[in-house]
């Protein structure tokens, strides 16, 4: 399921961003353009981090910003922003990969998250994705890791 | 034994971590009920162990609850290390 959500159209590679809020805005832009989320969902993700702290940094170098389905999600979707230079999500929380999650309820996105844990389980796999210079490369790596037998 | 995985919204990070807590328990050869929820619901839910990112679970710490603070939610190793003494 992850490979249906993270596709060329939802993956971006950028050199650097001004701050973590900026990173979330840029990362979510493709979903906003495709009307999968509303603008208020971006604000909700930012507010959630301001309120709870940078817990969305699940593992070093990777953040998964998200908010509630009721805060402006039109369709289950995900997008990914790869930063060549990291942005700090908190003290000592440098992030290279921002993966936006927009869920419509509490269940339909779970398979995508199961796939995502396969991708993020190995630090070396995270580094391989960060090293990609083109969205094609990221699509290919995600496909490879998400479907790997364990 | 009930382990509650907690995050801000109860639908993203806590689910991913629930998967990893289950993997950690399997590797430790221990059994427990593992579920996930959001911070607000967690305050009203009884569990033997509350586990999550430090930013989140610190808000549940009332001096009585058993709290486990995880830094790297993808690290089965860290989860095992911090859970084992409490099981």
Short mmCIF file of C-alpha atoms in Angstrom, two decimals:
data_model
loop_
_atom_site.label_atom_id
_atom_site.label_comp_id
_atom_site.label_asym_id
_atom_site.label_seq_id
_atom_site.Cartn_x
_atom_site.Cartn_y
_atom_site.Cartn_z
CA UNK A 1 0.00 0.00 0.00
CA UNK A 2 2.90 2.34 0.78
CA UNK A 3 4.09 2.06 -2.82
CA UNK A 4 0.69 3.27 -4.03
CA UNK A 5 0.90 6.37 -1.85
CA UNK A 6 4.55 7.35 -2.17
CA UNK A 7 4.88 7.85 -5.92
CA UNK A 8 6.79 10.23 -8.20
CA UNK A 9 4.06 12.87 -7.80
CA UNK A 10 4.24 12.89 -4.00
CA UNK A 11 8.04 12.73 -3.58
CA UNK A 12 10.26 15.81 -3.60
CA UNK A 13 13.97 16.40 -3.13
CA UNK A 14 15.06 19.82 -1.91
CA UNK A 15 18.47 21.16 -0.95
CA UNK A 16 17.47 22.90 2.26
CA UNK A 17 14.60 24.63 4.08
CA UNK A 18 14.46 27.53 6.54
CA UNK A 19 12.91 25.66 9.48
CA UNK A 20 10.77 22.64 10.36
CA UNK A 21 7.51 24.48 9.77
CA UNK A 22 8.71 25.34 6.27
CA UNK A 23 9.66 21.69 5.75
CA UNK A 24 6.11 20.57 6.59
CA UNK A 25 4.59 23.17 4.25
CA UNK A 26 6.80 22.04 1.36
CA UNK A 27 6.39 18.34 2.11
CA UNK A 28 2.59 18.63 2.15
CA UNK A 29 2.34 20.85 -0.96
CA UNK A 30 1.69 18.01 -3.45
CA UNK A 31 -1.21 16.73 -1.31
CA UNK A 32 -2.68 20.23 -1.09
CA UNK A 33 -2.37 20.68 -4.87
CA UNK A 34 -4.16 17.38 -5.47
CA UNK A 35 -6.85 18.42 -2.99
CA UNK A 36 -6.16 15.35 -0.81
CA UNK A 37 -5.79 17.62 2.19
CA UNK A 38 -7.01 21.08 3.06
CA UNK A 39 -4.73 23.92 4.08
CA UNK A 40 -5.87 23.67 7.70
CA UNK A 41 -4.40 20.15 7.92
CA UNK A 42 -0.92 21.65 7.48
CA UNK A 43 -1.59 24.06 10.35
CA UNK A 44 -2.91 21.18 12.46
CA UNK A 45 0.29 19.17 11.95
CA UNK A 46 2.41 22.15 12.96
CA UNK A 47 0.24 22.83 16.01
CA UNK A 48 0.44 19.20 17.07
CA UNK A 49 4.24 19.41 17.18
CA UNK A 50 4.16 22.78 18.94
CA UNK A 51 1.87 21.26 21.54
CA UNK A 52 3.43 17.82 22.05
CA UNK A 53 7.05 18.37 21.07
CA UNK A 54 9.01 16.74 18.26
CA UNK A 55 7.75 13.21 18.94
CA UNK A 56 7.04 12.82 15.22
CA UNK A 57 10.78 12.23 14.82
CA UNK A 58 10.22 8.47 15.14
CA UNK A 59 13.77 7.47 14.49
CA UNK A 60 16.93 9.52 13.84
CA UNK A 61 16.72 11.57 10.61
CA UNK A 62 13.02 10.80 9.95
CA UNK A 63 9.87 12.75 10.92
CA UNK A 64 6.30 11.66 10.26
CA UNK A 65 4.12 14.73 10.81
CA UNK A 66 0.40 14.05 10.99
CA UNK A 67 -2.80 15.32 12.61
CA UNK A 68 -6.31 13.97 13.02
CA UNK A 69 -8.55 12.88 10.11
CA UNK A 70 -11.10 15.51 11.13
CA UNK A 71 -8.57 18.32 10.74
CA UNK A 72 -8.81 18.55 6.95
CA UNK A 73 -8.07 15.21 5.26
CA UNK A 74 -10.09 14.53 2.09
CA UNK A 75 -8.39 11.31 1.03
CA UNK A 76 -5.87 8.89 2.52
CA UNK A 77 -2.52 10.11 1.28
CA UNK A 78 1.19 10.41 2.03
CA UNK A 79 4.04 12.50 0.69
CA UNK A 80 7.78 12.54 1.21
CA UNK A 81 10.33 15.34 1.26
CA UNK A 82 14.02 14.46 1.13
CA UNK A 83 16.33 17.23 2.35
CA UNK A 84 19.94 17.23 1.24
CA UNK A 85 20.73 19.33 4.32
CA UNK A 86 18.88 18.47 7.54
CA UNK A 87 16.45 20.71 9.39
CA UNK A 88 16.22 20.66 13.21
CA UNK A 89 12.82 19.49 14.56
CA UNK A 90 14.03 20.02 18.11
CA UNK A 91 17.26 20.18 20.07
CA UNK A 92 19.50 17.48 18.59
CA UNK A 93 16.74 16.24 16.24
CA UNK A 94 18.14 16.71 12.73
CA UNK A 95 15.72 15.45 10.07
CA UNK A 96 16.41 14.57 6.44
CA UNK A 97 13.17 12.78 5.55
CA UNK A 98 9.75 14.29 6.20
CA UNK A 99 6.93 11.84 5.52
CA UNK A 100 3.48 13.43 5.72
CA UNK A 101 0.67 11.11 6.77
CA UNK A 102 -2.93 12.09 6.08
CA UNK A 103 -5.33 9.44 7.36
CA UNK A 104 -9.10 9.42 6.91
CA UNK A 105 -9.89 7.14 9.86
CA UNK A 106 -8.14 4.93 12.38
CA UNK A 107 -7.67 1.85 10.20
CA UNK A 108 -7.30 2.28 6.42
CA UNK A 109 -3.75 3.66 6.65
CA UNK A 110 -2.40 0.93 8.91
CA UNK A 111 -1.07 -1.32 6.13
CA UNK A 112 0.90 1.63 4.77
CA UNK A 113 2.41 2.09 8.23
CA UNK A 114 3.27 -1.60 8.46
CA UNK A 115 5.11 -1.19 5.15
CA UNK A 116 6.75 1.97 6.41
CA UNK A 117 8.16 0.23 9.47
CA UNK A 118 9.81 -2.26 7.08
CA UNK A 119 11.50 0.67 5.37
CA UNK A 120 12.55 2.51 8.54
CA UNK A 121 13.64 -0.54 10.55
CA UNK A 122 17.16 -0.46 9.14
CA UNK A 123 19.21 2.75 9.55
CA UNK A 124 21.18 1.76 6.43
CA UNK A 125 17.94 1.77 4.38
CA UNK A 126 17.14 5.28 5.65
CA UNK A 127 20.60 6.44 4.58
CA UNK A 128 20.15 4.89 1.14
CA UNK A 129 16.92 6.86 0.63
CA UNK A 130 18.52 10.08 1.89
CA UNK A 131 21.31 9.50 -0.64
CA UNK A 132 18.87 9.50 -3.57
CA UNK A 133 19.22 12.37 -6.04
CA UNK A 134 15.97 11.74 -7.92
CA UNK A 135 12.40 10.74 -6.89
CA UNK A 136 12.68 7.66 -9.16
CA UNK A 137 15.45 6.35 -6.94
CA UNK A 138 13.31 6.83 -3.80
CA UNK A 139 10.32 5.07 -5.38
CA UNK A 140 12.57 2.16 -6.31
CA UNK A 141 14.13 1.85 -2.83
CA UNK A 142 10.78 2.04 -1.03
CA UNK A 143 9.42 -0.67 -3.29
CA UNK A 144 12.43 -2.85 -2.56
CA UNK A 145 12.36 -2.41 1.25
CA UNK A 146 8.59 -2.42 1.78
CA UNK A 147 8.13 -5.75 0.05
CA UNK A 148 11.23 -7.42 1.47
CA UNK A 149 10.53 -10.72 3.23
CA UNK A 150 11.61 -10.89 6.86
CA UNK B 1 0.08 -7.45 31.71
CA UNK B 2 -1.18 -4.58 29.56
CA UNK B 3 1.14 -2.23 27.70
CA UNK B 4 -0.30 0.99 26.31
CA UNK B 5 1.59 2.75 23.51
CA UNK B 6 0.82 6.45 23.52
CA UNK B 7 1.25 9.26 20.98
CA UNK B 8 -0.26 12.68 20.38
CA UNK B 9 -3.01 11.63 17.99
CA UNK B 10 -3.15 7.88 18.50
CA UNK B 11 -3.05 6.98 14.82
CA UNK B 12 0.48 7.27 13.44
CA UNK B 13 3.51 6.91 15.62
CA UNK B 14 1.79 4.92 18.34
CA UNK B 15 0.70 2.27 15.84
CA UNK B 16 4.19 1.99 14.37
CA UNK B 17 5.56 1.67 17.88
CA UNK B 18 2.93 -0.91 18.82
CA UNK B 19 4.28 -3.10 15.99
CA UNK B 20 7.80 -2.67 17.36
CA UNK B 21 6.78 -3.34 20.98
CA UNK B 22 5.17 -6.59 19.81
CA UNK B 23 8.36 -7.53 17.96
CA UNK B 24 10.40 -6.72 21.07
CA UNK B 25 8.16 -8.90 23.27
CA UNK B 26 8.44 -11.75 20.79
CA UNK B 27 12.23 -11.51 20.87
CA UNK B 28 12.17 -11.42 24.68
CA UNK B 29 9.84 -14.43 24.74
CA UNK B 30 7.28 -12.50 26.81
CA UNK B 31 3.55 -12.11 26.39
CA UNK B 32 1.49 -9.01 27.00
CA UNK B 33 -1.55 -7.21 25.68
CA UNK B 34 -0.37 -4.28 23.56
CA UNK B 35 -2.65 -1.50 22.33
CA UNK B 36 -2.16 2.10 21.20
CA UNK B 37 -4.04 5.29 21.86
CA UNK B 38 -3.75 9.08 21.99
CA UNK B 39 -2.55 11.06 24.96
CA UNK B 40 -5.99 12.31 26.03
CA UNK B 41 -7.53 8.81 26.06
CA UNK B 42 -4.45 7.39 27.78
CA UNK B 43 -5.03 9.51 30.88
CA UNK B 44 -8.30 7.63 31.41
CA UNK B 45 -7.07 4.18 30.45
CA UNK B 46 -5.53 1.77 32.92
CA UNK B 47 -2.40 -0.11 31.92
CA UNK B 48 0.56 -1.75 33.62
CA UNK B 49 3.08 0.08 31.46
CA UNK B 50 2.76 3.29 29.44
CA UNK B 51 5.29 3.60 26.64
CA UNK B 52 5.97 6.34 24.08
CA UNK B 53 8.16 9.27 23.11
CA UNK B 54 9.46 11.18 26.14
CA UNK B 55 7.65 14.39 25.13
CA UNK B 56 4.37 12.51 25.26
CA UNK B 57 4.57 10.04 28.13
CA UNK B 58 6.09 12.59 30.51
CA UNK B 59 2.63 14.16 30.53
CA UNK B 60 1.23 10.90 31.95
CA UNK B 61 3.76 10.67 34.76
CA UNK B 62 1.85 11.05 38.04
CA UNK B 63 4.50 9.34 40.15
CA UNK B 64 2.49 6.10 40.26
CA UNK B 65 2.29 4.95 36.63
CA UNK B 66 5.09 2.89 35.15
CA UNK B 67 6.41 5.02 32.29
CA UNK B 68 8.86 3.99 29.56
CA UNK B 69 10.42 6.79 27.49
CA UNK B 70 11.60 5.80 24.04
CA UNK B 71 13.95 7.95 21.96
CA UNK B 72 14.20 5.86 18.79
CA UNK B 73 10.77 4.33 18.21
CA UNK B 74 12.13 2.10 15.44
CA UNK B 75 14.79 0.53 17.65
CA UNK B 76 13.66 -2.92 18.82
CA UNK B 77 16.90 -3.00 20.81
CA UNK B 78 16.05 0.14 22.81
CA UNK B 79 12.49 -1.03 23.43
CA UNK B 80 13.71 -4.42 24.63
CA UNK B 81 16.32 -2.88 26.91
CA UNK B 82 13.86 -0.50 28.57
CA UNK B 83 10.88 -2.89 28.79
CA UNK B 84 12.62 -5.99 30.04
CA UNK B 85 13.21 -4.85 33.66
CA UNK B 86 9.49 -4.07 33.99
CA UNK B 87 8.09 -7.33 32.63
#
